[in-house]
mmCIF file of N, CA and C in Angstrom:
data_model
loop_
_atom_site.group_PDB
_atom_site.id
_atom_site.type_symbol
_atom_site.label_atom_id
_atom_site.label_comp_id
_atom_site.label_asym_id
_atom_site.label_seq_id
_atom_site.Cartn_x
_atom_site.Cartn_y
_atom_site.Cartn_z
ATOM 1 N N UNK A 1 -0.337 -7.400 -17.645
ATOM 2 C CA UNK A 1 -1.623 -7.559 -17.025
ATOM 3 C C UNK A 1 -2.456 -8.495 -17.886
ATOM 4 N N UNK A 2 -3.079 -9.452 -17.230
ATOM 5 C CA UNK A 2 -3.869 -10.446 -17.957
ATOM 6 C C UNK A 2 -5.258 -9.874 -18.283
ATOM 7 N N UNK A 3 -5.649 -10.031 -19.539
ATOM 8 C CA UNK A 3 -6.988 -9.643 -19.972
ATOM 9 C C UNK A 3 -7.780 -10.923 -20.161
ATOM 10 N N UNK A 4 -8.953 -10.978 -19.529
ATOM 11 C CA UNK A 4 -9.789 -12.171 -19.645
ATOM 12 C C UNK A 4 -10.414 -12.249 -21.029
ATOM 13 N N UNK A 5 -10.990 -13.399 -21.345
ATOM 14 C CA UNK A 5 -11.606 -13.610 -22.655
ATOM 15 C C UNK A 5 -12.714 -12.601 -22.942
ATOM 16 N N UNK A 6 -13.410 -12.177 -21.872
ATOM 17 C CA UNK A 6 -14.496 -11.214 -22.078
ATOM 18 C C UNK A 6 -13.999 -9.770 -22.142
ATOM 19 N N UNK A 7 -12.687 -9.575 -22.097
ATOM 20 C CA UNK A 7 -12.106 -8.245 -22.199
ATOM 21 C C UNK A 7 -11.917 -7.544 -20.868
ATOM 22 N N UNK A 8 -12.340 -8.177 -19.774
ATOM 23 C CA UNK A 8 -12.204 -7.564 -18.458
ATOM 24 C C UNK A 8 -10.823 -7.871 -17.874
ATOM 25 N N UNK A 9 -10.507 -7.150 -16.828
ATOM 26 C CA UNK A 9 -9.240 -7.377 -16.137
ATOM 27 C C UNK A 9 -9.517 -7.575 -14.654
ATOM 28 N N UNK A 10 -8.594 -8.220 -13.973
ATOM 29 C CA UNK A 10 -8.707 -8.419 -12.536
ATOM 30 C C UNK A 10 -8.263 -7.131 -11.856
ATOM 31 N N UNK A 11 -9.083 -6.620 -10.937
ATOM 32 C CA UNK A 11 -8.782 -5.360 -10.265
ATOM 33 C C UNK A 11 -7.442 -5.409 -9.550
ATOM 34 N N UNK A 12 -7.134 -6.539 -8.901
ATOM 35 C CA UNK A 12 -5.864 -6.648 -8.186
ATOM 36 C C UNK A 12 -4.677 -6.584 -9.143
ATOM 37 N N UNK A 13 -4.817 -7.139 -10.338
ATOM 38 C CA UNK A 13 -3.749 -7.061 -11.340
ATOM 39 C C UNK A 13 -3.528 -5.615 -11.763
ATOM 40 N N UNK A 14 -4.614 -4.876 -11.891
ATOM 41 C CA UNK A 14 -4.512 -3.468 -12.249
ATOM 42 C C UNK A 14 -3.765 -2.697 -11.168
ATOM 43 N N UNK A 15 -4.097 -2.946 -9.916
ATOM 44 C CA UNK A 15 -3.439 -2.248 -8.821
ATOM 45 C C UNK A 15 -1.968 -2.640 -8.706
ATOM 46 N N UNK A 16 -1.640 -3.881 -9.021
ATOM 47 C CA UNK A 16 -0.241 -4.306 -9.010
ATOM 48 C C UNK A 16 0.555 -3.570 -10.085
ATOM 49 N N UNK A 17 -0.083 -3.279 -11.203
ATOM 50 C CA UNK A 17 0.601 -2.631 -12.319
ATOM 51 C C UNK A 17 0.773 -1.126 -12.103
ATOM 52 N N UNK A 18 -0.090 -0.518 -11.320
ATOM 53 C CA UNK A 18 -0.026 0.929 -11.104
ATOM 54 C C UNK A 18 0.990 1.288 -10.034
ATOM 55 N N UNK A 19 1.516 2.491 -10.125
ATOM 56 C CA UNK A 19 2.443 2.977 -9.108
ATOM 57 C C UNK A 19 1.655 3.347 -7.852
ATOM 58 N N UNK A 20 2.363 3.421 -6.744
ATOM 59 C CA UNK A 20 1.746 3.800 -5.478
ATOM 60 C C UNK A 20 1.141 5.195 -5.574
ATOM 61 N N UNK A 21 1.826 6.081 -6.287
ATOM 62 C CA UNK A 21 1.323 7.449 -6.448
ATOM 63 C C UNK A 21 -0.037 7.459 -7.144
ATOM 64 N N UNK A 22 -0.175 6.661 -8.191
ATOM 65 C CA UNK A 22 -1.451 6.614 -8.912
ATOM 66 C C UNK A 22 -2.550 5.955 -8.083
ATOM 67 N N UNK A 23 -2.214 4.876 -7.420
ATOM 68 C CA UNK A 23 -3.212 4.180 -6.603
ATOM 69 C C UNK A 23 -3.703 5.076 -5.474
ATOM 70 N N UNK A 24 -2.820 5.889 -4.926
ATOM 71 C CA UNK A 24 -3.183 6.748 -3.801
ATOM 72 C C UNK A 24 -4.211 7.800 -4.183
ATOM 73 N N UNK A 25 -4.354 8.066 -5.454
ATOM 74 C CA UNK A 25 -5.360 9.037 -5.926
ATOM 75 C C UNK A 25 -6.769 8.455 -5.977
ATOM 76 N N UNK A 26 -6.864 7.150 -6.054
ATOM 77 C CA UNK A 26 -8.151 6.488 -6.295
ATOM 78 C C UNK A 26 -9.196 6.776 -5.206
ATOM 79 N N UNK A 27 -8.874 6.649 -3.906
ATOM 80 C CA UNK A 27 -9.913 6.916 -2.901
ATOM 81 C C UNK A 27 -10.515 8.324 -3.003
ATOM 82 N N UNK A 28 -9.680 9.321 -3.246
ATOM 83 C CA UNK A 28 -10.190 10.688 -3.401
ATOM 84 C C UNK A 28 -11.097 10.826 -4.611
ATOM 85 N N UNK A 29 -10.703 10.159 -5.698
ATOM 86 C CA UNK A 29 -11.537 10.196 -6.901
ATOM 87 C C UNK A 29 -12.874 9.501 -6.674
ATOM 88 N N UNK A 30 -12.845 8.396 -5.929
ATOM 89 C CA UNK A 30 -14.098 7.683 -5.645
ATOM 90 C C UNK A 30 -15.009 8.486 -4.726
ATOM 91 N N UNK A 31 -14.415 9.218 -3.791
ATOM 92 C CA UNK A 31 -15.233 10.058 -2.906
ATOM 93 C C UNK A 31 -15.899 11.167 -3.703
ATOM 94 N N UNK A 32 -15.178 11.739 -4.656
ATOM 95 C CA UNK A 32 -15.718 12.825 -5.479
ATOM 96 C C UNK A 32 -16.687 12.312 -6.542
ATOM 97 N N UNK A 33 -16.461 11.078 -6.992
ATOM 98 C CA UNK A 33 -17.286 10.494 -8.058
ATOM 99 C C UNK A 33 -17.691 9.078 -7.673
ATOM 100 N N UNK A 34 -18.680 8.930 -6.806
ATOM 101 C CA UNK A 34 -19.087 7.587 -6.352
ATOM 102 C C UNK A 34 -19.502 6.685 -7.520
ATOM 103 N N UNK A 35 -19.201 5.403 -7.367
ATOM 104 C CA UNK A 35 -19.558 4.424 -8.392
ATOM 105 C C UNK A 35 -20.952 3.847 -8.188
ATOM 106 N N UNK A 36 -21.368 3.785 -6.927
ATOM 107 C CA UNK A 36 -22.622 3.125 -6.590
ATOM 108 C C UNK A 36 -23.620 4.121 -6.009
ATOM 109 N N UNK A 37 -24.888 3.782 -6.097
ATOM 110 C CA UNK A 37 -25.918 4.596 -5.444
ATOM 111 C C UNK A 37 -25.889 4.381 -3.938
ATOM 112 N N UNK A 38 -25.417 3.235 -3.527
ATOM 113 C CA UNK A 38 -25.337 2.876 -2.113
ATOM 114 C C UNK A 38 -23.997 3.360 -1.541
ATOM 115 N N UNK A 39 -24.061 4.311 -0.624
ATOM 116 C CA UNK A 39 -22.835 4.887 -0.044
ATOM 117 C C UNK A 39 -22.021 3.840 0.710
ATOM 118 N N UNK A 40 -22.690 2.829 1.257
ATOM 119 C CA UNK A 40 -21.974 1.776 1.978
ATOM 120 C C UNK A 40 -21.061 0.993 1.046
ATOM 121 N N UNK A 41 -21.522 0.739 -0.175
ATOM 122 C CA UNK A 41 -20.697 0.015 -1.147
ATOM 123 C C UNK A 41 -19.462 0.845 -1.514
ATOM 124 N N UNK A 42 -19.661 2.137 -1.729
ATOM 125 C CA UNK A 42 -18.523 3.009 -2.035
ATOM 126 C C UNK A 42 -17.550 3.055 -0.869
ATOM 127 N N UNK A 43 -18.079 3.156 0.356
ATOM 128 C CA UNK A 43 -17.223 3.207 1.544
ATOM 129 C C UNK A 43 -16.426 1.904 1.681
ATOM 130 N N UNK A 44 -17.061 0.780 1.430
ATOM 131 C CA UNK A 44 -16.371 -0.512 1.499
ATOM 132 C C UNK A 44 -15.288 -0.609 0.425
ATOM 133 N N UNK A 45 -15.593 -0.152 -0.775
ATOM 134 C CA UNK A 45 -14.607 -0.172 -1.858
ATOM 135 C C UNK A 45 -13.410 0.710 -1.508
ATOM 136 N N UNK A 46 -13.665 1.890 -0.972
ATOM 137 C CA UNK A 46 -12.581 2.794 -0.577
ATOM 138 C C UNK A 46 -11.751 2.166 0.534
ATOM 139 N N UNK A 47 -12.408 1.504 1.477
ATOM 140 C CA UNK A 47 -11.690 0.837 2.560
ATOM 141 C C UNK A 47 -10.768 -0.249 1.999
ATOM 142 N N UNK A 48 -11.278 -1.049 1.080
ATOM 143 C CA UNK A 48 -10.479 -2.125 0.476
ATOM 144 C C UNK A 48 -9.305 -1.553 -0.311
ATOM 145 N N UNK A 49 -9.537 -0.472 -1.026
ATOM 146 C CA UNK A 49 -8.455 0.152 -1.793
ATOM 147 C C UNK A 49 -7.401 0.720 -0.852
ATOM 148 N N UNK A 50 -7.827 1.312 0.253
ATOM 149 C CA UNK A 50 -6.869 1.825 1.236
ATOM 150 C C UNK A 50 -6.014 0.700 1.815
ATOM 151 N N UNK A 51 -6.603 -0.474 2.006
ATOM 152 C CA UNK A 51 -5.830 -1.625 2.473
ATOM 153 C C UNK A 51 -4.808 -2.063 1.420
ATOM 154 N N UNK A 52 -5.203 -2.031 0.148
ATOM 155 C CA UNK A 52 -4.268 -2.359 -0.928
ATOM 156 C C UNK A 52 -3.108 -1.361 -0.956
ATOM 157 N N UNK A 53 -3.424 -0.081 -0.759
ATOM 158 C CA UNK A 53 -2.390 0.959 -0.728
ATOM 159 C C UNK A 53 -1.431 0.693 0.423
ATOM 160 N N UNK A 54 -1.978 0.395 1.595
ATOM 161 C CA UNK A 54 -1.154 0.121 2.769
ATOM 162 C C UNK A 54 -0.236 -1.078 2.516
ATOM 163 N N UNK A 55 -0.804 -2.135 1.936
ATOM 164 C CA UNK A 55 -0.002 -3.336 1.649
ATOM 165 C C UNK A 55 1.080 -3.051 0.608
ATOM 166 N N UNK A 56 0.752 -2.237 -0.376
ATOM 167 C CA UNK A 56 1.744 -1.898 -1.404
ATOM 168 C C UNK A 56 2.881 -1.081 -0.778
ATOM 169 N N UNK A 57 2.551 -0.194 0.166
ATOM 170 C CA UNK A 57 3.588 0.577 0.867
ATOM 171 C C UNK A 57 4.485 -0.368 1.670
ATOM 172 N N UNK A 58 3.876 -1.334 2.346
ATOM 173 C CA UNK A 58 4.671 -2.301 3.103
ATOM 174 C C UNK A 58 5.570 -3.108 2.181
ATOM 175 N N UNK A 59 5.049 -3.517 1.037
ATOM 176 C CA UNK A 59 5.844 -4.275 0.064
ATOM 177 C C UNK A 59 7.042 -3.464 -0.415
ATOM 178 N N UNK A 60 6.815 -2.174 -0.690
ATOM 179 C CA UNK A 60 7.907 -1.321 -1.152
ATOM 180 C C UNK A 60 8.959 -1.142 -0.059
ATOM 181 N N UNK A 61 8.502 -0.968 1.183
ATOM 182 C CA UNK A 61 9.439 -0.814 2.291
ATOM 183 C C UNK A 61 10.241 -2.093 2.497
ATOM 184 N N UNK A 62 9.580 -3.235 2.421
ATOM 185 C CA UNK A 62 10.272 -4.516 2.575
ATOM 186 C C UNK A 62 11.296 -4.707 1.457
ATOM 187 N N UNK A 63 10.909 -4.374 0.240
ATOM 188 C CA UNK A 63 11.813 -4.509 -0.897
ATOM 189 C C UNK A 63 13.021 -3.598 -0.737
ATOM 190 N N UNK A 64 12.791 -2.391 -0.273
ATOM 191 C CA UNK A 64 13.892 -1.454 -0.050
ATOM 192 C C UNK A 64 14.843 -1.995 1.011
ATOM 193 N N UNK A 65 14.282 -2.483 2.112
ATOM 194 C CA UNK A 65 15.116 -3.023 3.185
ATOM 195 C C UNK A 65 15.861 -4.274 2.726
ATOM 196 N N UNK A 66 15.193 -5.107 1.976
ATOM 197 C CA UNK A 66 15.798 -6.351 1.498
ATOM 198 C C UNK A 66 16.972 -6.075 0.563
ATOM 199 N N UNK A 67 16.864 -5.030 -0.236
ATOM 200 C CA UNK A 67 17.894 -4.731 -1.227
ATOM 201 C C UNK A 67 18.947 -3.743 -0.723
ATOM 202 N N UNK A 68 18.853 -3.341 0.537
ATOM 203 C CA UNK A 68 19.820 -2.401 1.100
ATOM 204 C C UNK A 68 21.146 -3.089 1.409
ATOM 205 N N UNK A 69 22.173 -2.276 1.511
ATOM 206 C CA UNK A 69 23.493 -2.820 1.825
ATOM 207 C C UNK A 69 23.530 -3.291 3.276
ATOM 208 N N UNK A 70 24.486 -4.144 3.570
ATOM 209 C CA UNK A 70 24.653 -4.656 4.929
ATOM 210 C C UNK A 70 24.951 -3.511 5.899
ATOM 211 N N UNK A 71 25.760 -2.552 5.452
ATOM 212 C CA UNK A 71 26.097 -1.414 6.311
ATOM 213 C C UNK A 71 24.850 -0.619 6.692
ATOM 214 N N UNK A 72 23.977 -0.393 5.705
ATOM 215 C CA UNK A 72 22.743 0.343 5.975
ATOM 216 C C UNK A 72 21.860 -0.424 6.955
ATOM 217 N N UNK A 73 21.759 -1.733 6.758
ATOM 218 C CA UNK A 73 20.944 -2.556 7.660
ATOM 219 C C UNK A 73 21.482 -2.506 9.083
ATOM 220 N N UNK A 74 22.801 -2.510 9.228
ATOM 221 C CA UNK A 74 23.409 -2.448 10.569
ATOM 222 C C UNK A 74 23.123 -1.093 11.215
ATOM 223 N N UNK A 75 23.246 -0.022 10.438
ATOM 224 C CA UNK A 75 22.964 1.315 10.970
ATOM 225 C C UNK A 75 21.499 1.425 11.382
ATOM 226 N N UNK A 76 20.617 0.906 10.552
ATOM 227 C CA UNK A 76 19.194 0.937 10.852
ATOM 228 C C UNK A 76 18.885 0.138 12.111
ATOM 229 N N UNK A 77 19.531 -0.993 12.272
ATOM 230 C CA UNK A 77 19.354 -1.827 13.466
ATOM 231 C C UNK A 77 19.786 -1.062 14.715
ATOM 232 N N UNK A 78 20.913 -0.359 14.630
ATOM 233 C CA UNK A 78 21.388 0.429 15.766
ATOM 234 C C UNK A 78 20.425 1.551 16.119
ATOM 235 N N UNK A 79 19.882 2.205 15.104
ATOM 236 C CA UNK A 79 18.910 3.286 15.340
ATOM 237 C C UNK A 79 17.666 2.739 16.024
ATOM 238 N N UNK A 80 17.182 1.595 15.556
ATOM 239 C CA UNK A 80 15.987 0.985 16.160
ATOM 240 C C UNK A 80 16.262 0.609 17.605
ATOM 241 N N UNK A 81 17.445 0.036 17.873
ATOM 242 C CA UNK A 81 17.816 -0.296 19.258
ATOM 243 C C UNK A 81 17.815 0.943 20.140
ATOM 244 N N UNK A 82 18.379 2.045 19.649
ATOM 245 C CA UNK A 82 18.420 3.282 20.426
ATOM 246 C C UNK A 82 17.017 3.830 20.672
ATOM 247 N N UNK A 83 16.152 3.733 19.671
ATOM 248 C CA UNK A 83 14.771 4.196 19.840
ATOM 249 C C UNK A 83 14.029 3.355 20.875
ATOM 250 N N UNK A 84 14.270 2.055 20.863
ATOM 251 C CA UNK A 84 13.643 1.170 21.849
ATOM 252 C C UNK A 84 14.137 1.506 23.244
ATOM 253 N N UNK A 85 15.444 1.740 23.381
ATOM 254 C CA UNK A 85 16.000 2.118 24.671
ATOM 255 C C UNK A 85 15.423 3.437 25.158
ATOM 256 N N UNK A 86 15.317 4.394 24.253
ATOM 257 C CA UNK A 86 14.774 5.702 24.598
ATOM 258 C C UNK A 86 13.309 5.581 25.020
ATOM 259 N N UNK A 87 12.559 4.768 24.289
ATOM 260 C CA UNK A 87 11.143 4.583 24.588
ATOM 261 C C UNK A 87 10.933 3.855 25.909
ATOM 262 N N UNK A 88 11.910 3.028 26.302
ATOM 263 C CA UNK A 88 11.804 2.241 27.533
ATOM 264 C C UNK A 88 12.008 3.094 28.799
ATOM 265 N N UNK A 89 12.544 4.273 28.643
ATOM 266 C CA UNK A 89 12.795 5.138 29.810
ATOM 267 C C UNK A 89 11.559 5.675 30.417
#
């Protein structure tokens, strides 16, 4: 994680370094311990953090799928096809 000359860090770098489990705790902690006097600012911050959590989950899912074996990908493709067929009924 890069530390700036003034000793601060970029929030996005911090979130990239943390595990999904740790990041997922942040919104609850912010709700219990607001950072700002303005509730709208806290709500916006929580919303942005939730988006980061969602994106990190998507990244992990993509990485898992990308690194899966060909056999697993084929099985998953067949399951998705069957679900689409079932949903189309």
